mmCIF file of C-alpha atoms in Angstrom:
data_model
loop_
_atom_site.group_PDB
_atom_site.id
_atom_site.type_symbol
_atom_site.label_atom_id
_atom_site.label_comp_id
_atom_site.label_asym_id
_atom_site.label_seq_id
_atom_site.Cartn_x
_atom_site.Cartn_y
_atom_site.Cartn_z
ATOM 1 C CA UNK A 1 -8.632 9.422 -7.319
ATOM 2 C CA UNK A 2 -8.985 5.420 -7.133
ATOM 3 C CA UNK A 3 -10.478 3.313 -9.260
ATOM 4 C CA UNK A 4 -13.438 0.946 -8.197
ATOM 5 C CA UNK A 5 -12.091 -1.358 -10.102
ATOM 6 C CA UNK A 6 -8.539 -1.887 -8.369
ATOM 7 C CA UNK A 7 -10.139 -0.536 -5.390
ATOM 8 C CA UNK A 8 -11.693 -4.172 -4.744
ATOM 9 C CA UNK A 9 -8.915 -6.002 -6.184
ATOM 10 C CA UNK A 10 -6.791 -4.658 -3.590
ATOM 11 C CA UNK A 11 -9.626 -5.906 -1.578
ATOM 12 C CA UNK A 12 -9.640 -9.248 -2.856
ATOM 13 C CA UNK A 13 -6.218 -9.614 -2.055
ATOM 14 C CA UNK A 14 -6.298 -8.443 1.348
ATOM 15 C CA UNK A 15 -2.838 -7.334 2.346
ATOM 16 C CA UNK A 16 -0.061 -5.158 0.265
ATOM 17 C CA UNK A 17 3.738 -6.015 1.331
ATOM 18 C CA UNK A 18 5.856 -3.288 1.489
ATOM 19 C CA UNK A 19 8.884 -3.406 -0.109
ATOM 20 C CA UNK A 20 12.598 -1.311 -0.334
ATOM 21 C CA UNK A 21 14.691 -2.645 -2.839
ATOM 22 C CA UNK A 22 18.455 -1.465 -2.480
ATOM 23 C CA UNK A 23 19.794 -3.704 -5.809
ATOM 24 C CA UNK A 24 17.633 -3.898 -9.316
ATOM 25 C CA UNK A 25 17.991 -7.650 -9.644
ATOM 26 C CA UNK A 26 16.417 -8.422 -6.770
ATOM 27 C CA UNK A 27 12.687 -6.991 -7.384
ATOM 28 C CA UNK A 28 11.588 -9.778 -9.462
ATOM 29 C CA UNK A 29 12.710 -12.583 -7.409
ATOM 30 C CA UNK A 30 10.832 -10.895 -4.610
ATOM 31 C CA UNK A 31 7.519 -10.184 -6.509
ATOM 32 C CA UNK A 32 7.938 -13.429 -7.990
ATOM 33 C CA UNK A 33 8.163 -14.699 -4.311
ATOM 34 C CA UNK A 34 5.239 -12.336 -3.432
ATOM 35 C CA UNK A 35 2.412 -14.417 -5.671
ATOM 36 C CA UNK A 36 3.935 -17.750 -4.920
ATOM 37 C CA UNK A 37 3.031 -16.860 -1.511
ATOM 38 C CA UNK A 38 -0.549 -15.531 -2.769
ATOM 39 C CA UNK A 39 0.444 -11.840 -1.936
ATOM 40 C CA UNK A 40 -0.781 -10.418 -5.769
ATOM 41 C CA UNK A 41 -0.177 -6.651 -4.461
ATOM 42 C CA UNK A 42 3.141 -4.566 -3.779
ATOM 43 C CA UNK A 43 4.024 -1.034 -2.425
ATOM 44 C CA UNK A 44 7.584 -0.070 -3.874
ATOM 45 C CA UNK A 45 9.022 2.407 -2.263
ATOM 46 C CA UNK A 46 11.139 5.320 -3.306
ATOM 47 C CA UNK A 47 13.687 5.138 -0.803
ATOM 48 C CA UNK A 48 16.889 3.938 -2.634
ATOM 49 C CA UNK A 49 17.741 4.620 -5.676
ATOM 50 C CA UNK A 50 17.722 1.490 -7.121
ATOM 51 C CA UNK A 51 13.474 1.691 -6.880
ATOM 52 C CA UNK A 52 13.035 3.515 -10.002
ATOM 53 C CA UNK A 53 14.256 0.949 -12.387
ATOM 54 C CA UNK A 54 13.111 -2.187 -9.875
ATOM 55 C CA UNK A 55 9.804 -0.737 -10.620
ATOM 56 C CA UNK A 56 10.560 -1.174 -14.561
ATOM 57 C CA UNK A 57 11.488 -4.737 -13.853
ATOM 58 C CA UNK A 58 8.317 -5.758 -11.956
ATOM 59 C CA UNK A 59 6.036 -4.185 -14.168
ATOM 60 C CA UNK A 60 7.848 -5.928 -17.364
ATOM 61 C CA UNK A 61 8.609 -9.458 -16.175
ATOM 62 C CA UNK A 62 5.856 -9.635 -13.568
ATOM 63 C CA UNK A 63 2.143 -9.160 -15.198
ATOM 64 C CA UNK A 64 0.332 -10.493 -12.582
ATOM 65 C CA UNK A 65 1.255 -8.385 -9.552
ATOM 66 C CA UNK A 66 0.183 -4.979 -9.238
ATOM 67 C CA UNK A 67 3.076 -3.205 -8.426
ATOM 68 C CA UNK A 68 2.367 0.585 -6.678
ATOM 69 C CA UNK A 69 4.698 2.699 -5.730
ATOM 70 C CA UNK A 70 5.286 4.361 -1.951
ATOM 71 C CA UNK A 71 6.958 7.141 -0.467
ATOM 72 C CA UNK A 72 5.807 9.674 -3.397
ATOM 73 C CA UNK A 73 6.715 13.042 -1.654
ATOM 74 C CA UNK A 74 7.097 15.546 -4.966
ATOM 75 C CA UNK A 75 4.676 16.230 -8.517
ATOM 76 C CA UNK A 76 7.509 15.339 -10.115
ATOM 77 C CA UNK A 77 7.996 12.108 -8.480
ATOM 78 C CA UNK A 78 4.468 11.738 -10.051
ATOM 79 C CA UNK A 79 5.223 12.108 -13.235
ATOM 80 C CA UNK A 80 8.377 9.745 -13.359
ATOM 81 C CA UNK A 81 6.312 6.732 -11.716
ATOM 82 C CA UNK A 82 3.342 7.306 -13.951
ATOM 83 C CA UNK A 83 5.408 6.998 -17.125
ATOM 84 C CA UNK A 84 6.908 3.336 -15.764
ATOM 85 C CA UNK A 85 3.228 2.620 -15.623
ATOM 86 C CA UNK A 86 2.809 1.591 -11.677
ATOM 87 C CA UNK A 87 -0.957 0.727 -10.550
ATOM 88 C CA UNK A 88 -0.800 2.977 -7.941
ATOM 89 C CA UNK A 89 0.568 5.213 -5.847
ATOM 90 C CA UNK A 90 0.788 6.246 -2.081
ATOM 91 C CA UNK A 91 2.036 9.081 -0.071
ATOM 92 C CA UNK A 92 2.874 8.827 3.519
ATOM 93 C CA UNK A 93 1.512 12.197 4.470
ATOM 94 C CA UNK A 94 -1.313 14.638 2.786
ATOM 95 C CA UNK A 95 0.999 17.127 0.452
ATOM 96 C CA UNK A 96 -2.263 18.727 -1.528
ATOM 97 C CA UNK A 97 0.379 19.204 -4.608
ATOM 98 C CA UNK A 98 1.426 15.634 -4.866
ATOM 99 C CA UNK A 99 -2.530 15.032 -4.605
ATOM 100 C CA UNK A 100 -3.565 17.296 -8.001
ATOM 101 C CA UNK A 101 -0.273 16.218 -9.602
ATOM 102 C CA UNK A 102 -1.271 12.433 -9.206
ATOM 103 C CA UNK A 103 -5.001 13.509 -10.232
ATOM 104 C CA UNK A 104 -3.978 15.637 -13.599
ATOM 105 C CA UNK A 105 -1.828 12.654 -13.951
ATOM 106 C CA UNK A 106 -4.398 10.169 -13.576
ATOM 107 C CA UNK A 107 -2.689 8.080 -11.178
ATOM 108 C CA UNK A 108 -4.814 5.941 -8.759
ATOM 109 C CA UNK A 109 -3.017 7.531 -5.893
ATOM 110 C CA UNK A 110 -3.878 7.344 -1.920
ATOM 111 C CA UNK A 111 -2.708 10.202 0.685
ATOM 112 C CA UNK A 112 -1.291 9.441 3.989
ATOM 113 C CA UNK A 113 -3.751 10.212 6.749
ATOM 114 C CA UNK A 114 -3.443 10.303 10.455
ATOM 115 C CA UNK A 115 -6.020 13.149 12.005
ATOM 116 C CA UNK A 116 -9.315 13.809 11.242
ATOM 117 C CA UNK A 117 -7.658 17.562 10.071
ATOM 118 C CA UNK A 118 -6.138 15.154 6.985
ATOM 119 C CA UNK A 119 -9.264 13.427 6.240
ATOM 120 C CA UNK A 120 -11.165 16.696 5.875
ATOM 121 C CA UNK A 121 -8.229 18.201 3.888
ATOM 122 C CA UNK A 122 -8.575 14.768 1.717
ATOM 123 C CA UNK A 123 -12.186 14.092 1.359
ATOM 124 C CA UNK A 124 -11.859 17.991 -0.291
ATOM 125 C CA UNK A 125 -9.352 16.823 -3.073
ATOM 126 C CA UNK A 126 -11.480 14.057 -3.955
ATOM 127 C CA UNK A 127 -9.697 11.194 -1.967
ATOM 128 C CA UNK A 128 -11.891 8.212 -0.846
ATOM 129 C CA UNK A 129 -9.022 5.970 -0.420
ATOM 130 C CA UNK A 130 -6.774 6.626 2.285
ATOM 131 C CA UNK A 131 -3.562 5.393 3.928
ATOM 132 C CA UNK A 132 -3.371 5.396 7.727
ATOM 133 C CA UNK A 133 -0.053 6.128 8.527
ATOM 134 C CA UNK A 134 1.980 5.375 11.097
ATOM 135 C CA UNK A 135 -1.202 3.011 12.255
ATOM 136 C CA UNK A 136 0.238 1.716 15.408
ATOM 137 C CA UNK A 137 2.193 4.675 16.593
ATOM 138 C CA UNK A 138 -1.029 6.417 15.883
ATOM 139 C CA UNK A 139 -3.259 4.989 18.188
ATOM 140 C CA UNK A 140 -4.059 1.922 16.235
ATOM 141 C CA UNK A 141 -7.502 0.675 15.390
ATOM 142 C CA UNK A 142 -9.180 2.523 18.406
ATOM 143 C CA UNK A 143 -8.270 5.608 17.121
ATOM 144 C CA UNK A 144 -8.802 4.574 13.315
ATOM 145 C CA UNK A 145 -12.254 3.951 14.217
ATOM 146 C CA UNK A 146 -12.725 7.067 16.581
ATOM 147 C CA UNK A 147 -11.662 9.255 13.852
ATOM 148 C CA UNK A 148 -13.477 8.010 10.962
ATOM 149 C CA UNK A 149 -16.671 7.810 12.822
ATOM 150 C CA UNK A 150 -17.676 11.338 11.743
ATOM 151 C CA UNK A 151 -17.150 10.645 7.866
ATOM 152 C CA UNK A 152 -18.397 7.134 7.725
ATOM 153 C CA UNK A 153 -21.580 8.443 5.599
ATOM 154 C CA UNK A 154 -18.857 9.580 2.596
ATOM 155 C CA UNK A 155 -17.782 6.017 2.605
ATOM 156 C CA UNK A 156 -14.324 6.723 3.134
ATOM 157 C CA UNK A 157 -12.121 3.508 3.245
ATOM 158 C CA UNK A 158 -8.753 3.073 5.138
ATOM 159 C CA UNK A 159 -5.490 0.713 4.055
ATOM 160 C CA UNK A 160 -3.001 0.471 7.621
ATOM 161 C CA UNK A 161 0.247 0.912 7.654
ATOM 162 C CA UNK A 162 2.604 0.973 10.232
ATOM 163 C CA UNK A 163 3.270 -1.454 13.077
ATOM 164 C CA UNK A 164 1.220 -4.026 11.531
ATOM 165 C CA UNK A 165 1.984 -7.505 11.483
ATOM 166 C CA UNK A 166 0.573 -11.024 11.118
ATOM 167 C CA UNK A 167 0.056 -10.907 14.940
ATOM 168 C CA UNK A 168 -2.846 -7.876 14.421
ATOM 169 C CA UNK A 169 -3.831 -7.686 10.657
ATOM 170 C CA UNK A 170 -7.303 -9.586 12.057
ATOM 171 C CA UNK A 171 -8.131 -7.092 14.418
ATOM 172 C CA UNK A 172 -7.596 -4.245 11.253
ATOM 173 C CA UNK A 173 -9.378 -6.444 8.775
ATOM 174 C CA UNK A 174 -12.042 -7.236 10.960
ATOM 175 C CA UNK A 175 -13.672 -3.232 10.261
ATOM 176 C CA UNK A 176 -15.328 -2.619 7.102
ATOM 177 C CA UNK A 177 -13.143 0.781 7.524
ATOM 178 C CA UNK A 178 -10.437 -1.196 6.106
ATOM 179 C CA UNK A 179 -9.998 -3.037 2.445
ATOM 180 C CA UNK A 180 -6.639 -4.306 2.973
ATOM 181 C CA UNK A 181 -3.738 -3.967 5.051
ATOM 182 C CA UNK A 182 -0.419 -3.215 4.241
ATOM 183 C CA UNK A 183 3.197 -4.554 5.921
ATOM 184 C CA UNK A 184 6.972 -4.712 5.721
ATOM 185 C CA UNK A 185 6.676 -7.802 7.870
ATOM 186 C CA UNK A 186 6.232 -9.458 4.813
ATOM 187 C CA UNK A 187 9.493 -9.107 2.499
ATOM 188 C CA UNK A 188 11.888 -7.028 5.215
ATOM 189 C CA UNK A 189 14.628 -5.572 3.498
ATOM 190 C CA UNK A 190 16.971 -8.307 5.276
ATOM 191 C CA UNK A 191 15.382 -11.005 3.603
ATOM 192 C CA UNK A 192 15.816 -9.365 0.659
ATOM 193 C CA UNK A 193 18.950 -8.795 0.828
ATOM 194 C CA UNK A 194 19.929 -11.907 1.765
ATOM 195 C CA UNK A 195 18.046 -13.085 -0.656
ATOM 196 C CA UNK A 196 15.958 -15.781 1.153
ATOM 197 C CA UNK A 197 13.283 -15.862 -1.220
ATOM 198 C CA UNK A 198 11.728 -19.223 0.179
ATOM 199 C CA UNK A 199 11.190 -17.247 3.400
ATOM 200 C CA UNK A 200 9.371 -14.171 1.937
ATOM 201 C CA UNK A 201 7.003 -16.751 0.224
ATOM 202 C CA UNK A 202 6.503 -18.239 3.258
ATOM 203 C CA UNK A 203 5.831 -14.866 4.896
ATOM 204 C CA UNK A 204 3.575 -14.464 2.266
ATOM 205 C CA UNK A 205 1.896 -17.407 2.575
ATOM 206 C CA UNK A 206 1.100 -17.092 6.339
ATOM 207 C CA UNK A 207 -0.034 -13.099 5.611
ATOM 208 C CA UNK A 208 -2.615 -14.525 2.717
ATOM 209 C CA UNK A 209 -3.711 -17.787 4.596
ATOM 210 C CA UNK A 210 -4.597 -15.578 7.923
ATOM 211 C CA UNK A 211 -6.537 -13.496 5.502
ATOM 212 C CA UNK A 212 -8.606 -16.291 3.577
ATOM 213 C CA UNK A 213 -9.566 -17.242 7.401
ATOM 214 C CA UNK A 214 -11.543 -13.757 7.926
ATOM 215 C CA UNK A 215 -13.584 -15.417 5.212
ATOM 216 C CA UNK A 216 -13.598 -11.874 3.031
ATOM 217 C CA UNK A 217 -12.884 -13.304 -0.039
#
């Protein structure tokens, strides 16, 4: 359902801002802010409904930035997001339709997970890569590693999201359990709509410099 291949470059890059974009014209200044920053990974999601065609932008004008897409609750949302060409795709929950549609589809695509009830019900539609989602309302890393302990031998791996920030992305990066984190910290939908883009590269900055210091790279 993932490929290894973007599976580590996620990895590489260590943290995926989360974005919702409420105007079109805005999505390249922000993943353009994103990479000046060193964030090279982005999680649109499909909340407004200017995300369709800000995904179209990014993915023409922006090369370099692997632009997924978030918030995929329906097979046909699927289908619309695979023809723009995203890199990825998330869900927030475990809807085992979304799951085949994104596999006929061949979409890298990773199911939200919060109980080990979802990992089971994942690991059996061939997921590997998960979301934890809502991290922090969840229980956090305790219970991320308390719940995974069982299936650590599938080699299951786990992307937060949820709660985290710059203040506790160590603590989630410090597990092997855990490729990459993911944030809204990072490019909040103020900023963006005030358009401070110096200030989501400087978010971006401080997100990718705290990772380099984990020394993962």
């Amino acid at each position: 359902m993932f490929d290894r291949t973007l599976w580590k470059t996620i990895a590489d890059t260590g943290v995926v801002a989360v974005l919702v974009i409420d105007n079109v014209e805005d999505a390249v200044p922000v993943a353009e802010s994103l990479l000046k920053g060193g964030i090279r990974a982005m999680e649109l999601t499909l909340r407004t409904e200017a995300a369709i065609d800000a995904l179209r932008a990014v993915k023409a004008a922006v090369p370099d930035m692997l632009a997924g897409v978030g918030t995929i609750l329906t097979p046909d949302q699927v289908a619309q997001v695979k023809d723009i060409g995203v890199d990825f795709g998330v869900s927030p929950g475990l809807n085992p339709r979304v799951v085949k549609a994104a596999e006929n589809a061949d979409l890298n695509f990773a199911p939200g997970i919060s109980t080990p009830s979802d990992i089971e019900r994942a690991v059996e539609l061939g997921c590997r890569l998960l979301k934890f989602f809502p991290a922090e309302s969840a229980g956090g890393l305790k219970h991320l590693q308390s719940m995974a302990a069982p299936y650590n031998h599938l080699g299951l791996e786990y992307i937060p999201l949820g709660g985290i920030n710059l203040g506790n992305m160590t603590d989630y990066l410090s597990t092997p359990l855990v490729p990459a984190v993911g944030g809204s910290w990072i490019a909040p939908r103020d900023l963006i709509q005030n358009k401070d883009w110096d200030g989501i590269a400087a978010n971006a900055q401080r997100a990718f410099e705290t990772f380099k210091a984990i020394g993962r790279q």
